[in-house]
Each structure stands twice: as C-alpha cells, then as structure tokens.
mmCIF file of C-alpha atoms and ligand atoms in Angstrom:
data_model
loop_
_atom_site.group_PDB
_atom_site.id
_atom_site.type_symbol
_atom_site.label_atom_id
_atom_site.label_comp_id
_atom_site.label_asym_id
_atom_site.label_seq_id
_atom_site.Cartn_x
_atom_site.Cartn_y
_atom_site.Cartn_z
ATOM 1 C CA MET S 1 -30.360 -0.259 2.687
ATOM 2 C CA LYS S 2 -29.458 -2.436 -0.246
ATOM 3 C CA ILE S 3 -26.643 -2.472 -2.956
ATOM 4 C CA ALA S 4 -28.201 -1.435 -6.241
ATOM 5 C CA LYS S 5 -25.503 -1.211 -8.579
ATOM 6 C CA ILE S 6 -21.626 -2.067 -8.951
ATOM 7 C CA GLU S 7 -19.456 -0.532 -11.537
ATOM 8 C CA LEU S 8 -16.036 -1.742 -12.467
ATOM 9 C CA PHE S 9 -13.479 -0.002 -14.590
ATOM 10 C CA GLN S 10 -9.974 0.642 -15.274
ATOM 11 C CA ILE S 11 -8.714 4.319 -15.616
ATOM 12 C CA GLU S 12 -6.302 5.002 -18.292
ATOM 13 C CA TRP S 13 -4.196 7.814 -16.823
ATOM 14 C CA VAL S 14 -2.592 8.876 -20.034
ATOM 15 C CA PRO S 15 -4.131 8.048 -23.369
ATOM 16 C CA GLY S 16 -2.583 5.032 -25.038
ATOM 17 C CA GLU S 17 -0.616 3.850 -22.042
ATOM 18 C CA ALA S 18 0.073 0.118 -21.538
ATOM 19 C CA PRO S 19 -2.927 -1.551 -19.827
ATOM 20 C CA GLU S 20 -0.757 -2.805 -16.884
ATOM 21 C CA LYS S 21 -0.435 0.809 -15.967
ATOM 22 C CA ARG S 22 -4.047 1.660 -15.628
ATOM 23 C CA GLY S 23 -5.683 2.182 -12.259
ATOM 24 C CA ALA S 24 -8.477 -0.333 -11.102
ATOM 25 C CA PHE S 25 -11.500 0.876 -9.378
ATOM 26 C CA ILE S 26 -14.888 -0.133 -8.118
ATOM 27 C CA ARG S 27 -18.057 2.015 -7.137
ATOM 28 C CA VAL S 28 -20.824 0.520 -5.250
ATOM 29 C CA TYR S 29 -24.140 2.135 -5.366
ATOM 30 C CA ALA S 30 -26.761 1.892 -2.570
ATOM 31 C CA ASP S 31 -30.353 2.146 -3.576
ATOM 32 C CA ASP S 32 -30.567 5.776 -2.457
ATOM 33 C CA GLY S 33 -28.052 6.731 -5.025
ATOM 34 C CA THR S 34 -25.210 7.156 -2.598
ATOM 35 C CA VAL S 35 -21.929 5.784 -3.932
ATOM 36 C CA GLY S 36 -18.576 4.575 -2.401
ATOM 37 C CA ILE S 37 -15.482 4.042 -4.303
ATOM 38 C CA GLY S 38 -12.606 1.444 -3.852
ATOM 39 C CA GLU S 39 -9.168 0.549 -5.337
ATOM 40 C CA ALA S 40 -7.764 -2.742 -6.276
ATOM 41 C CA SER S 41 -4.023 -3.518 -6.178
ATOM 42 C CA PRO S 42 -2.804 -2.249 -9.521
ATOM 43 C CA MET S 43 -0.699 -5.280 -10.693
ATOM 44 C CA GLN S 44 -1.088 -5.764 -14.250
ATOM 45 C CA GLY S 45 -3.631 -3.026 -14.208
ATOM 46 C CA GLY S 46 -5.694 -4.772 -11.708
ATOM 47 C CA LEU S 47 -7.512 -6.444 -14.419
ATOM 48 C CA ALA S 48 -7.780 -9.864 -12.799
ATOM 49 C CA SER S 49 -9.184 -8.454 -9.639
ATOM 50 C CA LEU S 50 -11.815 -6.392 -11.495
ATOM 51 C CA THR S 51 -12.680 -9.686 -13.612
ATOM 52 C CA ILE S 52 -13.304 -11.568 -10.362
ATOM 53 C CA LEU S 53 -15.404 -8.833 -8.966
ATOM 54 C CA LYS S 54 -17.441 -8.499 -12.064
ATOM 55 C CA HIS S 55 -18.298 -12.149 -12.694
ATOM 56 C CA HIS S 56 -17.954 -13.936 -9.234
ATOM 57 C CA MET S 57 -18.904 -11.308 -6.719
ATOM 58 C CA ALA S 58 -21.140 -8.539 -8.121
ATOM 59 C CA PRO S 59 -23.937 -10.760 -9.143
ATOM 60 C CA ASP S 60 -24.247 -12.072 -5.653
ATOM 61 C CA LEU S 61 -23.979 -8.692 -4.148
ATOM 62 C CA ILE S 62 -26.864 -6.725 -5.613
ATOM 63 C CA GLY S 63 -29.757 -6.572 -2.866
ATOM 64 C CA ALA S 64 -27.252 -7.430 -0.101
ATOM 65 C CA ASP S 65 -27.121 -4.487 2.955
ATOM 66 C CA PRO S 66 -23.934 -2.510 2.305
ATOM 67 C CA LEU S 67 -23.426 -2.176 6.231
ATOM 68 C CA ASP S 68 -22.875 -6.027 6.328
ATOM 69 C CA HIS S 69 -19.293 -5.360 4.675
ATOM 70 C CA ALA S 70 -17.490 -7.698 6.989
ATOM 71 C CA VAL S 71 -19.872 -10.582 6.435
ATOM 72 C CA ILE S 72 -19.640 -9.951 2.700
ATOM 73 C CA HIS S 73 -15.832 -9.905 2.967
ATOM 74 C CA ASP S 74 -15.762 -13.165 4.618
ATOM 75 C CA ARG S 75 -18.467 -14.692 2.502
ATOM 76 C CA MET S 76 -16.812 -13.793 -0.779
ATOM 77 C CA LEU S 77 -13.232 -14.886 0.651
ATOM 78 C CA HIS S 78 -14.600 -18.389 1.384
ATOM 79 C CA LYS S 79 -16.810 -18.687 -1.693
ATOM 80 C CA LEU S 80 -13.828 -17.970 -3.911
ATOM 81 C CA VAL S 81 -10.897 -19.153 -1.761
ATOM 82 C CA LYS S 82 -9.569 -21.506 -4.346
ATOM 83 C CA LEU S 83 -9.142 -18.716 -6.742
ATOM 84 C CA GLY S 84 -6.479 -17.313 -4.073
ATOM 85 C CA PRO S 85 -6.644 -16.279 -1.409
ATOM 86 C CA GLU S 86 -3.458 -14.479 -2.466
ATOM 87 C CA GLY S 87 -3.094 -12.084 -5.321
ATOM 88 C CA ALA S 88 -5.900 -11.269 -7.671
ATOM 89 C CA LEU S 89 -8.773 -12.467 -5.110
ATOM 90 C CA GLY S 90 -7.094 -10.460 -2.339
ATOM 91 C CA GLY S 91 -7.100 -7.160 -4.501
ATOM 92 C CA ALA S 92 -10.698 -7.826 -5.469
ATOM 93 C CA LEU S 93 -11.836 -8.198 -1.733
ATOM 94 C CA ALA S 94 -9.771 -5.220 -0.952
ATOM 95 C CA ALA S 95 -11.380 -3.004 -3.440
ATOM 96 C CA LEU S 96 -14.819 -4.083 -2.591
ATOM 97 C CA ASP S 97 -14.362 -3.555 1.280
ATOM 98 C CA ILE S 98 -12.810 -0.081 0.698
ATOM 99 C CA ALA S 99 -15.693 1.005 -1.503
ATOM 100 C CA LEU S 100 -18.317 -0.382 1.201
ATOM 101 C CA TRP S 101 -16.530 1.692 3.919
ATOM 102 C CA ASP S 102 -16.575 4.733 1.721
ATOM 103 C CA LEU S 103 -20.320 4.014 1.190
ATOM 104 C CA LYS S 104 -20.999 3.416 4.722
ATOM 105 C CA GLY S 105 -19.390 6.528 5.956
ATOM 106 C CA LYS S 106 -21.280 8.644 3.517
ATOM 107 C CA LEU S 107 -24.592 6.714 4.577
ATOM 108 C CA LEU S 108 -23.727 7.646 8.152
ATOM 109 C CA GLY S 109 -22.422 11.094 7.517
ATOM 110 C CA GLN S 110 -19.020 10.385 9.138
ATOM 111 C CA PRO S 111 -15.392 10.159 8.083
ATOM 112 C CA VAL S 112 -14.049 6.520 7.772
ATOM 113 C CA CYS S 113 -11.727 7.244 10.833
ATOM 114 C CA LYS S 114 -14.696 8.108 13.118
ATOM 115 C CA LEU S 115 -16.321 4.761 12.113
ATOM 116 C CA LEU S 116 -12.941 2.891 13.067
ATOM 117 C CA GLY S 117 -13.321 4.607 16.694
ATOM 118 C CA GLY S 118 -11.430 7.844 16.218
ATOM 119 C CA ALA S 119 -8.195 9.157 14.960
ATOM 120 C CA TRP S 120 -5.068 9.602 17.341
ATOM 121 C CA THR S 121 -4.017 12.154 14.957
ATOM 122 C CA THR S 122 -5.439 14.040 11.941
ATOM 123 C CA LYS S 123 -1.961 15.275 10.476
ATOM 124 C CA LEU S 124 0.055 12.382 9.343
ATOM 125 C CA PRO S 125 3.684 12.528 8.386
ATOM 126 C CA PHE S 126 4.933 10.540 5.519
ATOM 127 C CA TYR S 127 7.945 8.856 4.073
ATOM 128 C CA ALA S 128 9.284 9.252 0.496
ATOM 129 C CA SER S 129 9.473 5.931 -1.004
ATOM 130 C CA ILE S 130 11.890 6.113 -3.913
ATOM 131 C CA GLY S 131 12.050 3.393 -6.401
ATOM 132 C CA ASN S 132 14.255 2.090 -9.203
ATOM 133 C CA ASN S 133 17.758 2.857 -7.434
ATOM 134 C CA GLY S 134 19.029 -0.583 -8.550
ATOM 135 C CA VAL S 135 19.685 0.631 -12.009
ATOM 136 C CA ARG S 136 20.847 4.094 -10.996
ATOM 137 C CA THR S 137 24.404 5.054 -10.332
ATOM 138 C CA VAL S 138 25.214 6.586 -7.030
ATOM 139 C CA ASP S 139 25.083 10.006 -8.177
ATOM 140 C CA GLU S 140 21.706 9.545 -9.792
ATOM 141 C CA VAL S 141 20.488 8.287 -6.613
ATOM 142 C CA LEU S 142 21.475 11.303 -4.899
ATOM 143 C CA ARG S 143 19.903 13.686 -7.280
ATOM 144 C CA VAL S 144 16.406 11.976 -6.962
ATOM 145 C CA VAL S 145 16.647 11.815 -3.210
ATOM 146 C CA GLU S 146 17.462 15.582 -3.192
ATOM 147 C CA GLN S 147 14.432 16.089 -5.242
ATOM 148 C CA ARG S 148 12.041 14.232 -2.837
ATOM 149 C CA LEU S 149 13.441 15.953 0.184
ATOM 150 C CA LYS S 150 11.815 19.113 -1.119
ATOM 151 C CA ASP S 151 8.496 17.712 -0.009
ATOM 152 C CA LYS S 152 9.567 17.563 3.587
ATOM 153 C CA PRO S 153 9.186 13.794 4.172
ATOM 154 C CA SER S 154 10.159 12.921 7.697
ATOM 155 C CA ALA S 155 12.009 9.875 6.346
ATOM 156 C CA ILE S 156 13.186 8.308 3.114
ATOM 157 C CA LYS S 157 13.125 4.836 1.710
ATOM 158 C CA ILE S 158 15.314 3.753 -0.972
ATOM 159 C CA ARG S 159 13.934 0.833 -3.041
ATOM 160 C CA PHE S 160 15.922 -1.151 -5.421
ATOM 161 C CA ASP S 161 13.496 -2.858 -7.515
ATOM 162 C CA ASN S 162 15.882 -5.258 -9.336
ATOM 163 C CA GLU S 163 15.235 -7.972 -11.718
ATOM 164 C CA ARG S 164 13.549 -10.411 -9.472
ATOM 165 C CA THR S 165 15.385 -13.688 -10.566
ATOM 166 C CA LYS S 166 18.668 -12.277 -9.636
ATOM 167 C CA LEU S 167 19.724 -12.292 -5.842
ATOM 168 C CA ASP S 168 23.024 -10.666 -4.354
ATOM 169 C CA HIS S 169 23.312 -8.876 -7.793
ATOM 170 C CA ASP S 170 25.312 -5.940 -6.736
ATOM 171 C CA ILE S 171 25.782 -5.871 -2.810
ATOM 172 C CA ALA S 172 28.863 -3.492 -2.977
ATOM 173 C CA GLY S 173 27.046 -0.953 -4.968
ATOM 174 C CA ASP S 174 23.859 -1.240 -2.791
ATOM 175 C CA ILE S 175 26.003 -0.373 0.074
ATOM 176 C CA ALA S 176 27.763 2.400 -1.537
ATOM 177 C CA LYS S 177 24.395 3.874 -2.375
ATOM 178 C CA ALA S 178 23.119 3.356 1.080
ATOM 179 C CA LYS S 179 26.364 5.180 2.349
ATOM 180 C CA ALA S 180 25.984 7.982 -0.182
ATOM 181 C CA VAL S 181 22.306 8.756 0.938
ATOM 182 C CA ARG S 182 23.175 8.537 4.565
ATOM 183 C CA LYS S 183 26.050 11.281 4.070
ATOM 184 C CA LEU S 184 23.549 13.349 1.977
ATOM 185 C CA CYS S 185 20.713 13.157 4.521
ATOM 186 C CA GLY S 186 22.806 13.532 7.806
ATOM 187 C CA ASP S 187 23.417 11.253 10.517
ATOM 188 C CA ASP S 188 20.083 11.657 12.140
ATOM 189 C CA PHE S 189 17.637 11.515 9.282
ATOM 190 C CA PRO S 190 15.555 8.386 9.201
ATOM 191 C CA LEU S 191 16.391 6.143 6.416
ATOM 192 C CA ALA S 192 15.130 2.714 5.245
ATOM 193 C CA PHE S 193 16.268 0.283 2.536
ATOM 194 C CA ASP S 194 14.026 -1.785 0.579
ATOM 195 C CA ALA S 195 15.586 -4.884 -1.091
ATOM 196 C CA ASN S 196 12.446 -5.923 -2.901
ATOM 197 C CA ASN S 197 13.430 -9.460 -2.192
ATOM 198 C CA GLY S 198 16.803 -9.237 -3.504
ATOM 199 C CA PHE S 199 19.092 -11.190 -1.269
ATOM 200 C CA THR S 200 20.194 -14.734 -0.276
ATOM 201 C CA MET S 201 20.283 -15.140 3.503
ATOM 202 C CA GLY S 202 24.221 -14.745 3.389
ATOM 203 C CA GLY S 203 23.657 -11.437 1.047
ATOM 204 C CA ALA S 204 21.011 -10.149 3.574
ATOM 205 C CA ILE S 205 23.191 -10.504 6.444
ATOM 206 C CA ARG S 206 25.990 -8.589 4.893
ATOM 207 C CA MET S 207 23.642 -5.814 3.561
ATOM 208 C CA GLY S 208 21.855 -5.742 6.950
ATOM 209 C CA ARG S 209 25.064 -5.322 9.014
ATOM 210 C CA ALA S 210 26.100 -2.532 6.785
ATOM 211 C CA LEU S 211 22.800 -0.900 7.220
ATOM 212 C CA GLU S 212 23.125 -1.324 10.920
ATOM 213 C CA ASP S 213 26.470 0.586 10.732
ATOM 214 C CA LEU S 214 24.774 3.191 8.780
ATOM 215 C CA GLY S 215 21.975 3.758 11.289
ATOM 216 C CA PHE S 216 19.166 2.666 8.788
ATOM 217 C CA TRP S 217 15.621 2.338 10.550
ATOM 218 C CA TRP S 218 14.492 -0.545 8.768
ATOM 219 C CA PHE S 219 15.512 -3.258 6.125
ATOM 220 C CA GLU S 220 12.482 -4.265 3.991
ATOM 221 C CA GLU S 221 12.046 -7.688 2.145
ATOM 222 C CA PRO S 222 15.455 -8.886 2.140
ATOM 223 C CA LEU S 223 14.311 -12.198 1.083
ATOM 224 C CA GLN S 224 11.899 -13.885 -1.111
ATOM 225 C CA HIS S 225 8.424 -13.054 0.369
ATOM 226 C CA TYR S 226 7.423 -16.784 0.516
ATOM 227 C CA HIS S 227 10.479 -17.708 2.523
ATOM 228 C CA VAL S 228 8.553 -16.660 5.780
ATOM 229 C CA SER S 229 10.485 -18.892 8.247
ATOM 230 C CA GLU S 230 13.959 -17.631 6.809
ATOM 231 C CA LEU S 231 12.586 -14.058 6.966
ATOM 232 C CA GLY S 232 11.846 -14.773 10.640
ATOM 233 C CA SER S 233 15.238 -16.132 11.314
ATOM 234 C CA LEU S 234 17.037 -13.086 9.641
ATOM 235 C CA ALA S 235 14.845 -10.732 11.626
ATOM 236 C CA ARG S 236 15.964 -12.521 14.922
ATOM 237 C CA HIS S 237 19.669 -12.701 13.702
ATOM 238 C CA LEU S 238 20.148 -8.759 12.823
ATOM 239 C CA ASP S 239 19.653 -5.898 15.121
ATOM 240 C CA ILE S 240 18.098 -3.699 12.450
ATOM 241 C CA THR S 241 14.472 -4.118 12.102
ATOM 242 C CA VAL S 242 13.525 -6.484 9.291
ATOM 243 C CA SER S 243 10.179 -5.915 7.494
ATOM 244 C CA ALA S 244 7.979 -7.878 5.339
ATOM 245 C CA GLY S 245 4.343 -8.453 4.247
ATOM 246 C CA GLU S 246 3.492 -6.361 1.358
ATOM 247 C CA GLN S 247 2.950 -9.618 -0.538
ATOM 248 C CA THR S 248 1.136 -11.077 2.306
ATOM 249 C CA TYR S 249 -2.866 -11.155 1.417
ATOM 250 C CA THR S 250 -4.423 -12.744 4.636
ATOM 251 C CA THR S 251 -4.512 -12.032 8.317
ATOM 252 C CA ALA S 252 -3.413 -15.627 8.871
ATOM 253 C CA GLY S 253 -0.219 -14.901 6.565
ATOM 254 C CA VAL S 254 0.450 -11.920 8.588
ATOM 255 C CA ALA S 255 0.258 -14.024 11.778
ATOM 256 C CA ASP S 256 2.752 -16.519 10.203
ATOM 257 C CA LEU S 257 5.227 -13.732 9.645
ATOM 258 C CA ILE S 258 5.022 -12.591 13.186
ATOM 259 C CA ASN S 259 5.350 -15.908 14.489
ATOM 260 C CA ALA S 260 8.358 -16.567 12.410
ATOM 261 C CA GLY S 261 9.999 -13.589 14.183
ATOM 262 C CA VAL S 262 9.389 -10.643 11.916
ATOM 263 C CA ARG S 263 8.617 -7.600 14.308
ATOM 264 C CA MET S 264 7.347 -5.006 11.641
ATOM 265 C CA VAL S 265 4.726 -6.052 9.025
ATOM 266 C CA GLN S 266 3.564 -4.208 6.085
ATOM 267 C CA PRO S 267 0.225 -5.540 4.686
ATOM 268 C CA ASP S 268 -1.221 -3.370 2.050
ATOM 269 C CA ILE S 269 -4.854 -2.104 2.156
ATOM 270 C CA VAL S 270 -5.331 -2.527 -1.645
ATOM 271 C CA LYS S 271 -4.080 -6.092 -1.502
ATOM 272 C CA MET S 272 -5.313 -7.639 1.640
ATOM 273 C CA GLY S 273 -8.840 -7.377 2.844
ATOM 274 C CA GLY S 274 -9.157 -3.500 2.649
ATOM 275 C CA ILE S 275 -10.075 -1.654 5.715
ATOM 276 C CA THR S 276 -11.637 -4.517 7.381
ATOM 277 C CA GLY S 277 -8.501 -6.911 6.537
ATOM 278 C CA LEU S 278 -5.904 -3.938 7.762
ATOM 279 C CA MET S 279 -7.841 -3.257 11.058
ATOM 280 C CA ARG S 280 -7.688 -7.252 11.712
ATOM 281 C CA CYS S 281 -4.047 -6.980 11.290
ATOM 282 C CA ALA S 282 -3.872 -3.951 13.674
ATOM 283 C CA ALA S 283 -5.498 -6.059 16.377
ATOM 284 C CA LEU S 284 -3.072 -8.810 15.661
ATOM 285 C CA CYS S 285 -0.029 -6.652 15.607
ATOM 286 C CA GLN S 286 -1.077 -4.949 18.965
ATOM 287 C CA ALA S 287 -1.654 -8.272 20.495
ATOM 288 C CA HIS S 288 1.854 -9.450 19.673
ATOM 289 C CA GLY S 289 3.644 -6.339 20.055
ATOM 290 C CA ALA S 290 4.531 -6.271 16.443
ATOM 291 C CA GLU S 291 4.776 -2.870 14.390
ATOM 292 C CA LEU S 292 2.200 -2.390 11.583
ATOM 293 C CA VAL S 293 3.506 -0.283 9.070
ATOM 294 C CA PRO S 294 1.406 -0.681 5.873
ATOM 295 C CA HIS S 295 2.736 -0.774 2.491
ATOM 296 C CA GLN S 296 0.906 1.625 0.073
ATOM 297 C CA THR S 297 1.757 3.035 -3.252
ATOM 298 C CA GLN S 298 -1.711 4.211 -4.624
ATOM 299 C CA PRO S 299 -1.854 8.086 -4.129
ATOM 300 C CA THR S 300 -5.694 8.708 -3.986
ATOM 301 C CA VAL S 301 -8.423 5.973 -2.841
ATOM 302 C CA GLY S 302 -5.822 3.641 -1.561
ATOM 303 C CA HIS S 303 -3.692 6.365 0.191
ATOM 304 C CA LEU S 304 -6.770 7.760 1.965
ATOM 305 C CA ALA S 305 -8.198 4.397 3.015
ATOM 306 C CA ASN S 306 -4.683 3.519 4.522
ATOM 307 C CA MET S 307 -4.486 6.935 6.131
ATOM 308 C CA HIS S 308 -7.914 6.578 7.874
ATOM 309 C CA VAL S 309 -6.672 3.247 9.408
ATOM 310 C CA ALA S 310 -3.046 4.641 10.356
ATOM 311 C CA ALA S 311 -4.809 7.469 12.134
ATOM 312 C CA SER S 312 -6.922 5.257 14.269
ATOM 313 C CA GLN S 313 -3.916 3.110 15.449
ATOM 314 C CA LEU S 314 -2.738 3.261 18.994
ATOM 315 C CA HIS S 315 0.957 2.599 17.920
ATOM 316 C CA GLY S 316 1.865 4.512 14.727
ATOM 317 C CA THR S 317 5.474 4.101 14.738
ATOM 318 C CA LYS S 318 6.308 5.029 11.403
ATOM 319 C CA PRO S 319 5.182 7.559 8.858
ATOM 320 C CA VAL S 320 2.771 6.473 6.037
ATOM 321 C CA GLU S 321 4.248 5.723 2.702
ATOM 322 C CA LEU S 322 4.278 8.081 -0.240
ATOM 323 C CA ASP S 323 5.227 6.643 -3.544
ATOM 324 C CA ASP S 324 7.224 8.202 -6.243
ATOM 325 C CA PRO S 325 5.364 11.264 -7.671
ATOM 326 C CA SER S 326 2.426 10.465 -9.825
ATOM 327 C CA ALA S 327 0.231 13.513 -10.304
ATOM 328 C CA ARG S 328 -1.130 12.205 -13.313
ATOM 329 C CA ARG S 329 -2.975 9.498 -11.166
ATOM 330 C CA HIS S 330 -4.788 12.491 -9.529
ATOM 331 C CA VAL S 331 -6.790 13.581 -12.623
ATOM 332 C CA ILE S 332 -10.011 11.984 -12.004
ATOM 333 C CA PHE S 333 -10.146 13.500 -8.576
ATOM 334 C CA SER S 334 -11.112 17.041 -7.521
ATOM 335 C CA ASN S 335 -9.438 16.690 -4.164
ATOM 336 C CA PRO S 336 -6.536 14.120 -4.203
ATOM 337 C CA PRO S 337 -4.668 14.007 -0.921
ATOM 338 C CA LYS S 338 -1.453 16.185 -1.088
ATOM 339 C CA PRO S 339 0.824 16.974 1.813
ATOM 340 C CA ILE S 340 1.084 20.583 3.183
ATOM 341 C CA ASP S 341 4.497 21.372 4.856
ATOM 342 C CA GLY S 342 5.381 17.619 5.406
ATOM 343 C CA LEU S 343 1.944 16.499 6.580
ATOM 344 C CA PHE S 344 -1.230 15.031 5.167
ATOM 345 C CA HIS S 345 -4.364 16.245 6.628
ATOM 346 C CA LEU S 346 -7.021 13.576 7.132
ATOM 347 C CA PRO S 347 -10.198 14.666 5.524
ATOM 348 C CA THR S 348 -13.491 15.472 7.681
ATOM 349 C CA ALA S 349 -15.851 14.828 4.766
ATOM 350 C CA PRO S 350 -17.918 11.445 5.227
ATOM 351 C CA GLY S 351 -16.530 8.332 3.904
ATOM 352 C CA LEU S 352 -12.883 8.553 2.680
ATOM 353 C CA GLY S 353 -13.144 12.163 1.748
ATOM 354 C CA ILE S 354 -12.574 11.959 -2.079
ATOM 355 C CA GLU S 355 -14.566 13.171 -4.834
ATOM 356 C CA THR S 356 -14.346 12.246 -8.554
ATOM 357 C CA ILE S 357 -14.517 14.617 -11.551
ATOM 358 C CA GLU S 358 -17.106 12.593 -13.601
ATOM 359 C CA ALA S 359 -16.046 14.121 -16.963
ATOM 360 C CA GLU S 360 -12.481 12.764 -16.302
ATOM 361 C CA VAL S 361 -13.715 9.490 -15.221
ATOM 362 C CA SER S 362 -15.888 9.226 -18.335
ATOM 363 C CA LYS S 363 -13.139 10.177 -20.593
ATOM 364 C CA ARG S 364 -10.555 7.804 -19.204
ATOM 365 C CA ARG S 365 -12.639 4.814 -18.221
ATOM 366 C CA ILE S 366 -12.260 1.348 -19.731
ATOM 367 C CA GLU S 367 -14.947 -1.280 -19.011
ATOM 368 C CA VAL S 368 -14.140 -4.606 -17.949
ATOM 369 C CA ALA S 369 -15.189 -7.352 -20.006
HETATM 370 CA CA1 CA M 401 8.562 -2.735 -0.567
#
C-alpha cells in the first residue's frame, strides 16, 4: 500500500468570511483510491500548517506506506523540528496523522477506536464550552448558559477569552459571573472556569479560592501557558484542580507540565501529534496518575478523532469538550457528529466515521499556494 496523492485545502464556511476563520483540511489517498481526512488546528485558518504540509511534507510522502503513520510522524517531526515543534508544525503533524488513521481504518475496515484497542464506552457525555464571557454582563452570561443547557451537557465550562495582554483585568466581575452561573445551575452541577491565561499568580490564587468556595470542578489555564513551573506551583497550592496543556504541542511538553505539578492536562488532537500524539499522552498520564482531558474545539473531524481516543481511555474522568455551536462548520459533511439526549454515539463505520459531501467541498474549498 502506498500514498498516491495528498490534497491540502481550506474550507470557507461562509462565502466571503475572513481567511482566519476558515477550516484547514488534508486528504491522503492510497494507491487503491481509499482516502483519509485530517484537520489542522484552525489558528489563522490553519494556513501555516497547510503550507508546511504542502511544501515540506507531502513531496516526501508520496510512495510511503500509509500504515507506517507513527514512523512518518516522527520522521517529519525531526526533519522539521526547527520550524517548531510548537504551533504550525504541530498542527501539520496532527492533521497528517489524523488523516492516516482515518485511512488506516478504512483500509482495514475498522473504526479507529478498534485500532486503538477498543472503546470503554461508545456513548460519550460532553461538556458545553462557552466562550467570550469576559465581555458579557452577568445577565448575558446567564442567558447563554441557559441556552446551552438545552443540549443536556453533563457539565459547563465558562471561558473568559479576555484580551491576552491584560492580566487580572476584572477579578471581581469574574467571581460575580462564576457565582451567578453556580446559582443558575444548582449546587451539584459540574462547572469549570477557563481563565484563558488571564491571571497573575496572586490573581489566580484569589480566583481559585473563590472557585473552590463555589465548588467548581476545574480551573483552566490560569497563568500564561509558557510559565510551566508557576502553573505547577499554583496547582500544588490550590485545592481545586488546575488544568493546562491546550497550548502544549509535544509529549515532552506535557511531561513538563505533569512534572511541574499540573494534575490535569489538556493537549489538543489537532495541535499535538494527532491520534498518535494523544495516545502517547494517554500512556504518559496513566503512568503518572494525571488526568487527560483533551481540549477540542473543532466540531467534526477533530471532534471525532478526539472521541475515538477518549473512548479508548481507561480513565475518562471528564466529558469531552463541545465548543460554542457552529452548525455552519457541518456543511461539508453528510453525517457530522451531533449529541443525542446529551450523548455522542461513536460511529461504527471504518476510520473516523465521517463522510464528506463533495459538491459542498468543491464549492467552498480554497487551494493552498
Ligand atoms: Ca481553554
């Protein structure tokens, strides 16, 4: 079996929308015509990752055996490590790896979770991840939370998404919103708070104590992601679970977080190593007794890849992430994953279990230069 062709393209979900809002996809064709699809981190439309794939990876991969995906992953990582390994290179490796796993599943006639050793569950609860609360009033936050509760999430995470250069911007307001959401959802409903790197150490301790009093489940990315040892110190200092890792692009980076003291890590399958990378993280977390709760904001290919891995984990301690509604990003797929009564059902079709609508792909695809 050989890789015969690799396609790289962005998808413009809505005509004329800003390039940085586009999705970034790869399709890898085997020489028998079977095709696998992958997705890169959508930062700035994923264009930097697609460009790396097109010019620095794809030419090397024509003729390679697609079943050698882990060898390919490590070969490409080490060939291009000085372009990264963080950020755009991570997204490129992830997209390629996800496509090769989808292809492998189709070639072998098995869903990805079977190739990973089986699923502990095929029905996955999710948490509603709600962004942009930093700029909302308390009342506006409550209205959005009410709306998302209708999907029957098993938990809710409120994200603050503040301007990244401002720290401790509105701690009193953040606490007021957390309190209001707790009151709305009731004492026992699982809640999480995502600071999006918005605090100093002192601000994070104040916020963390407030979240402890409110019975929040976890406190996500309180500090800048690159302050790894401080994140570890904070995690050891607070009682609430402090999480980090969505901006960590290597297994070694995840190991650094765990070694620093972070007990819940959140690598993202479209940013760090794809399915191969996330499975390595799963082993790392299992060995260290750390929780692996992957970050995931892409509603189709990335979400399915993530769910196949999540389903195969021994300790799936938290629900999978479901970002703000984005049905428009379903348009190129005939069977995008949707929750039924609060649960995602893992597809049983070979590969990831997602099919494209070619007419929609053709209409919306933008080639990578
Ligand atoms: Ca986050």
